[in-house]
Amino acid sequence: MRAAILISVWALSPATAYALEADAVVGTWRLVTATRKIVDTGETVDAYGGPKPNGWLNYDKDGRMMVICSYEGRERPVANDKMTDEDRIKLHKSFFAYAGTYKIEGDKVIHNIDTSWNEAWTGTSQVRNIEYKDSVVTLTTAPFKFNLDGKMSVITLIWEKYPRS
C-alpha cells in the first residue's frame, strides 16, 4: 500500500528538469531568451540587447556543435564596402559564433572550440550547466566578466527544439 502511494505521488508530481543524455541533445535549437544576472547586485537583465535575440544551436550525432547568436537591435551598416571601423566594432560586440566538439558530463555540457568569431575563444572550452524539460534546453554559465562592461555575470540561455514537435 505504501509503495502504491509513493508511486502515485511521484506520478502526479510536476515534471522536473533533468540532465540530458548525450543523444537527447542532438538536433537544432532556437534561442528563445537570454538573461544575465549581475552577481554583485542580483539584478537580472536581457543579456543580448533585448528580450528577443536571434540564435541557433546545433548538436550533431557525430559529436560536433555550432552556435550563432546576434543581439536584438543590431544596427545595419549601409553596405559592406561602406562600413566604418566603428560599424565593425559594433557588429563584433553584438554577435558571437563558434564551432567545435561537445560532450555531456552529468549536468554539464562542454563545448571544445576549434573555430570562433573571436580567436581568444579558439582552442578553449566553454562549460555550461544544462537542463532539459518539455523540449527546452537551458544552458547556464558559471560567473564570468561580461565582455561589454566587465561586471561578473551569469548568463541563462533558453533554447527550444526546432522544429517544435
PDB file of C-alpha atoms in Angstrom:
ATOM      1  CA  MET A   1       0.000   0.000   0.000  1.00  0.00           C
ATOM      2  CA  ARG A   2       2.768   2.428   0.951  1.00  0.00           C
ATOM      3  CA  ALA A   3       4.558   1.707  -2.341  1.00  0.00           C
ATOM      4  CA  ALA A   4       1.367   2.443  -4.280  1.00  0.00           C
ATOM      5  CA  ILE A   5       1.002   5.801  -2.520  1.00  0.00           C
ATOM      6  CA  LEU A   6       4.629   6.728  -3.234  1.00  0.00           C
ATOM      7  CA  ILE A   7       4.267   5.784  -6.881  1.00  0.00           C
ATOM      8  CA  SER A   8       1.040   7.827  -7.127  1.00  0.00           C
ATOM      9  CA  VAL A   9       2.705  10.868  -5.556  1.00  0.00           C
ATOM     10  CA  TRP A  10       5.673  10.531  -7.931  1.00  0.00           C
ATOM     11  CA  ALA A  11       3.422  10.094 -10.993  1.00  0.00           C
ATOM     12  CA  LEU A  12       1.258  13.101 -10.115  1.00  0.00           C
ATOM     13  CA  SER A  13       4.100  15.423  -9.172  1.00  0.00           C
ATOM     14  CA  PRO A  14       5.087  18.102 -11.710  1.00  0.00           C
ATOM     15  CA  ALA A  15       7.771  17.193 -14.220  1.00  0.00           C
ATOM     16  CA  THR A  16      11.230  18.252 -13.136  1.00  0.00           C
ATOM     17  CA  ALA A  17      14.194  19.261 -15.250  1.00  0.00           C
ATOM     18  CA  TYR A  18      16.954  16.723 -15.635  1.00  0.00           C
ATOM     19  CA  ALA A  19      20.365  16.483 -17.219  1.00  0.00           C
ATOM     20  CA  LEU A  20      20.397  15.467 -20.849  1.00  0.00           C
ATOM     21  CA  GLU A  21      21.678  12.195 -22.158  1.00  0.00           C
ATOM     22  CA  ALA A  22      24.175  12.735 -24.984  1.00  0.00           C
ATOM     23  CA  ASP A  23      21.781  11.602 -27.737  1.00  0.00           C
ATOM     24  CA  ALA A  24      18.847  13.709 -26.437  1.00  0.00           C
ATOM     25  CA  VAL A  25      20.644  16.948 -27.312  1.00  0.00           C
ATOM     26  CA  VAL A  26      21.103  16.050 -30.998  1.00  0.00           C
ATOM     27  CA  GLY A  27      19.324  18.443 -33.320  1.00  0.00           C
ATOM     28  CA  THR A  28      18.714  22.131 -33.896  1.00  0.00           C
ATOM     29  CA  TRP A  29      17.710  24.525 -31.123  1.00  0.00           C
ATOM     30  CA  ARG A  30      16.347  28.088 -31.469  1.00  0.00           C
ATOM     31  CA  LEU A  31      17.214  30.711 -28.854  1.00  0.00           C
ATOM     32  CA  VAL A  32      14.071  31.815 -27.020  1.00  0.00           C
ATOM     33  CA  THR A  33      15.576  34.149 -24.446  1.00  0.00           C
ATOM     34  CA  ALA A  34      18.882  35.145 -22.889  1.00  0.00           C
ATOM     35  CA  THR A  35      19.089  36.747 -19.474  1.00  0.00           C
ATOM     36  CA  ARG A  36      22.033  37.994 -17.483  1.00  0.00           C
ATOM     37  CA  LYS A  37      22.192  38.055 -13.702  1.00  0.00           C
ATOM     38  CA  ILE A  38      24.713  40.596 -12.391  1.00  0.00           C
ATOM     39  CA  VAL A  39      26.403  38.832  -9.488  1.00  0.00           C
ATOM     40  CA  ASP A  40      27.119  41.902  -7.297  1.00  0.00           C
ATOM     41  CA  THR A  41      23.568  43.284  -7.381  1.00  0.00           C
ATOM     42  CA  GLY A  42      21.420  40.227  -8.170  1.00  0.00           C
ATOM     43  CA  GLU A  43      19.763  42.266 -10.929  1.00  0.00           C
ATOM     44  CA  THR A  44      18.524  40.283 -13.948  1.00  0.00           C
ATOM     45  CA  VAL A  45      18.572  41.999 -17.350  1.00  0.00           C
ATOM     46  CA  ASP A  46      18.319  40.990 -21.003  1.00  0.00           C
ATOM     47  CA  ALA A  47      21.688  39.535 -21.950  1.00  0.00           C
ATOM     48  CA  TYR A  48      21.856  40.212 -25.659  1.00  0.00           C
ATOM     49  CA  GLY A  49      20.346  43.599 -26.476  1.00  0.00           C
ATOM     50  CA  GLY A  50      16.719  42.833 -25.610  1.00  0.00           C
ATOM     51  CA  PRO A  51      14.238  40.065 -24.882  1.00  0.00           C
ATOM     52  CA  LYS A  52      14.392  38.588 -28.421  1.00  0.00           C
ATOM     53  CA  PRO A  53      17.981  37.916 -29.515  1.00  0.00           C
ATOM     54  CA  ASN A  54      18.433  35.716 -32.578  1.00  0.00           C
ATOM     55  CA  GLY A  55      20.329  32.486 -32.080  1.00  0.00           C
ATOM     56  CA  TRP A  56      20.713  28.928 -33.271  1.00  0.00           C
ATOM     57  CA  LEU A  57      22.482  25.961 -31.694  1.00  0.00           C
ATOM     58  CA  ASN A  58      23.120  22.641 -33.384  1.00  0.00           C
ATOM     59  CA  TYR A  59      24.395  19.414 -31.845  1.00  0.00           C
ATOM     60  CA  ASP A  60      25.188  16.642 -34.324  1.00  0.00           C
ATOM     61  CA  LYS A  61      25.279  12.939 -33.512  1.00  0.00           C
ATOM     62  CA  ASP A  62      28.942  12.837 -34.565  1.00  0.00           C
ATOM     63  CA  GLY A  63      29.870  14.989 -31.532  1.00  0.00           C
ATOM     64  CA  ARG A  64      30.155  18.326 -33.392  1.00  0.00           C
ATOM     65  CA  MET A  65      28.331  21.508 -32.403  1.00  0.00           C
ATOM     66  CA  MET A  66      27.826  25.030 -33.737  1.00  0.00           C
ATOM     67  CA  VAL A  67      26.246  28.116 -32.190  1.00  0.00           C
ATOM     68  CA  ILE A  68      25.493  31.538 -33.653  1.00  0.00           C
ATOM     69  CA  CYS A  69      23.836  34.455 -31.843  1.00  0.00           C
ATOM     70  CA  SER A  70      23.170  38.069 -32.663  1.00  0.00           C
ATOM     71  CA  TYR A  71      21.905  40.662 -30.236  1.00  0.00           C
ATOM     72  CA  GLU A  72      18.473  42.176 -30.680  1.00  0.00           C
ATOM     73  CA  GLY A  73      18.521  45.638 -32.241  1.00  0.00           C
ATOM     74  CA  ARG A  74      21.783  45.397 -34.174  1.00  0.00           C
ATOM     75  CA  GLU A  75      22.391  48.341 -36.471  1.00  0.00           C
ATOM     76  CA  ARG A  76      22.603  47.518 -40.171  1.00  0.00           C
ATOM     77  CA  PRO A  77      25.544  49.198 -41.933  1.00  0.00           C
ATOM     78  CA  VAL A  78      24.811  50.995 -45.200  1.00  0.00           C
ATOM     79  CA  ALA A  79      26.764  48.381 -47.199  1.00  0.00           C
ATOM     80  CA  ASN A  80      29.715  46.021 -46.806  1.00  0.00           C
ATOM     81  CA  ASP A  81      32.017  48.255 -48.819  1.00  0.00           C
ATOM     82  CA  LYS A  82      30.995  51.364 -46.842  1.00  0.00           C
ATOM     83  CA  MET A  83      31.405  50.005 -43.318  1.00  0.00           C
ATOM     84  CA  THR A  84      33.482  52.039 -40.916  1.00  0.00           C
ATOM     85  CA  ASP A  85      35.707  50.572 -38.228  1.00  0.00           C
ATOM     86  CA  GLU A  86      33.106  51.763 -35.706  1.00  0.00           C
ATOM     87  CA  ASP A  87      30.448  49.746 -37.583  1.00  0.00           C
ATOM     88  CA  ARG A  88      32.673  46.675 -37.473  1.00  0.00           C
ATOM     89  CA  ILE A  89      33.305  47.085 -33.731  1.00  0.00           C
ATOM     90  CA  LYS A  90      29.565  47.357 -33.011  1.00  0.00           C
ATOM     91  CA  LEU A  91      28.854  44.270 -35.104  1.00  0.00           C
ATOM     92  CA  HIS A  92      31.624  42.287 -33.404  1.00  0.00           C
ATOM     93  CA  LYS A  93      30.405  43.250 -29.914  1.00  0.00           C
ATOM     94  CA  SER A  94      26.816  42.247 -30.685  1.00  0.00           C
ATOM     95  CA  PHE A  95      27.435  38.806 -32.163  1.00  0.00           C
ATOM     96  CA  PHE A  96      29.135  35.548 -31.371  1.00  0.00           C
ATOM     97  CA  ALA A  97      29.609  32.265 -33.133  1.00  0.00           C
ATOM     98  CA  TYR A  98      31.744  29.225 -32.619  1.00  0.00           C
ATOM     99  CA  ALA A  99      32.004  25.568 -33.559  1.00  0.00           C
ATOM    100  CA  GLY A 100      33.772  22.540 -32.206  1.00  0.00           C
ATOM    101  CA  THR A 101      33.074  19.303 -30.429  1.00  0.00           C
ATOM    102  CA  TYR A 102      30.871  18.708 -27.410  1.00  0.00           C
ATOM    103  CA  LYS A 103      30.413  16.202 -24.649  1.00  0.00           C
ATOM    104  CA  ILE A 104      27.910  15.884 -21.847  1.00  0.00           C
ATOM    105  CA  GLU A 105      29.122  15.039 -18.367  1.00  0.00           C
ATOM    106  CA  GLY A 106      26.267  14.778 -15.870  1.00  0.00           C
ATOM    107  CA  ASP A 107      24.534  18.164 -15.736  1.00  0.00           C
ATOM    108  CA  LYS A 108      27.240  19.933 -17.773  1.00  0.00           C
ATOM    109  CA  VAL A 109      27.884  20.285 -21.493  1.00  0.00           C
ATOM    110  CA  ILE A 110      31.418  21.082 -22.587  1.00  0.00           C
ATOM    111  CA  HIS A 111      31.971  22.855 -25.902  1.00  0.00           C
ATOM    112  CA  ASN A 112      35.573  22.392 -27.090  1.00  0.00           C
ATOM    113  CA  ILE A 113      36.003  25.247 -29.542  1.00  0.00           C
ATOM    114  CA  ASP A 114      38.120  24.833 -32.667  1.00  0.00           C
ATOM    115  CA  THR A 115      36.695  27.777 -34.683  1.00  0.00           C
ATOM    116  CA  SER A 116      35.354  31.057 -33.332  1.00  0.00           C
ATOM    117  CA  TRP A 117      34.391  34.601 -34.292  1.00  0.00           C
ATOM    118  CA  ASN A 118      36.758  35.604 -31.501  1.00  0.00           C
ATOM    119  CA  GLU A 119      40.172  33.961 -31.691  1.00  0.00           C
ATOM    120  CA  ALA A 120      40.509  34.357 -27.907  1.00  0.00           C
ATOM    121  CA  TRP A 121      37.978  31.502 -27.631  1.00  0.00           C
ATOM    122  CA  THR A 122      39.539  29.217 -30.253  1.00  0.00           C
ATOM    123  CA  GLY A 123      41.232  26.295 -28.516  1.00  0.00           C
ATOM    124  CA  THR A 124      39.284  26.816 -25.262  1.00  0.00           C
ATOM    125  CA  SER A 125      36.386  25.010 -23.646  1.00  0.00           C
ATOM    126  CA  GLN A 126      33.085  26.608 -22.700  1.00  0.00           C
ATOM    127  CA  VAL A 127      31.345  24.741 -19.882  1.00  0.00           C
ATOM    128  CA  ARG A 128      27.629  25.208 -19.248  1.00  0.00           C
ATOM    129  CA  ASN A 129      25.163  23.726 -16.798  1.00  0.00           C
ATOM    130  CA  ILE A 130      22.476  22.033 -18.883  1.00  0.00           C
ATOM    131  CA  GLU A 131      18.892  21.094 -18.088  1.00  0.00           C
ATOM    132  CA  TYR A 132      16.097  19.700 -20.242  1.00  0.00           C
ATOM    133  CA  LYS A 133      12.324  19.921 -19.802  1.00  0.00           C
ATOM    134  CA  ASP A 134       9.476  19.784 -22.348  1.00  0.00           C
ATOM    135  CA  SER A 135      11.661  20.176 -25.487  1.00  0.00           C
ATOM    136  CA  VAL A 136      13.501  23.115 -23.918  1.00  0.00           C
ATOM    137  CA  VAL A 137      17.189  23.171 -23.061  1.00  0.00           C
ATOM    138  CA  THR A 138      18.504  25.665 -20.519  1.00  0.00           C
ATOM    139  CA  LEU A 139      22.213  26.484 -20.571  1.00  0.00           C
ATOM    140  CA  THR A 140      23.698  28.485 -17.690  1.00  0.00           C
ATOM    141  CA  THR A 141      27.240  29.839 -17.442  1.00  0.00           C
ATOM    142  CA  ALA A 142      29.455  29.975 -14.406  1.00  0.00           C
ATOM    143  CA  PRO A 143      30.066  33.569 -13.237  1.00  0.00           C
ATOM    144  CA  PHE A 144      32.385  35.477 -15.615  1.00  0.00           C
ATOM    145  CA  LYS A 145      33.300  39.060 -16.535  1.00  0.00           C
ATOM    146  CA  PHE A 146      30.785  40.189 -19.164  1.00  0.00           C
ATOM    147  CA  ASN A 147      32.584  41.438 -22.274  1.00  0.00           C
ATOM    148  CA  LEU A 148      30.734  44.767 -22.611  1.00  0.00           C
ATOM    149  CA  ASP A 149      31.034  46.125 -19.068  1.00  0.00           C
ATOM    150  CA  GLY A 150      33.305  43.766 -17.106  1.00  0.00           C
ATOM    151  CA  LYS A 151      30.643  43.014 -14.461  1.00  0.00           C
ATOM    152  CA  MET A 152      30.640  39.498 -13.027  1.00  0.00           C
ATOM    153  CA  SER A 153      27.586  37.863 -14.581  1.00  0.00           C
ATOM    154  CA  VAL A 154      25.754  34.586 -15.072  1.00  0.00           C
ATOM    155  CA  ILE A 155      24.035  34.097 -18.438  1.00  0.00           C
ATOM    156  CA  THR A 156      20.994  31.834 -18.794  1.00  0.00           C
ATOM    157  CA  LEU A 157      20.059  30.794 -22.326  1.00  0.00           C
ATOM    158  CA  ILE A 158      16.720  29.120 -23.047  1.00  0.00           C
ATOM    159  CA  TRP A 159      16.681  27.069 -26.263  1.00  0.00           C
ATOM    160  CA  GLU A 160      13.673  25.337 -27.793  1.00  0.00           C
ATOM    161  CA  LYS A 161      13.873  22.316 -30.092  1.00  0.00           C
ATOM    162  CA  TYR A 162      13.396  23.192 -33.750  1.00  0.00           C
ATOM    163  CA  PRO A 163      11.149  22.343 -35.349  1.00  0.00           C
ATOM    164  CA  ARG A 164       8.916  22.182 -32.277  1.00  0.00           C
ATOM    165  CA  SER A 165       7.295  18.753 -32.160  1.00  0.00           C
TER     166      SER A 165
END
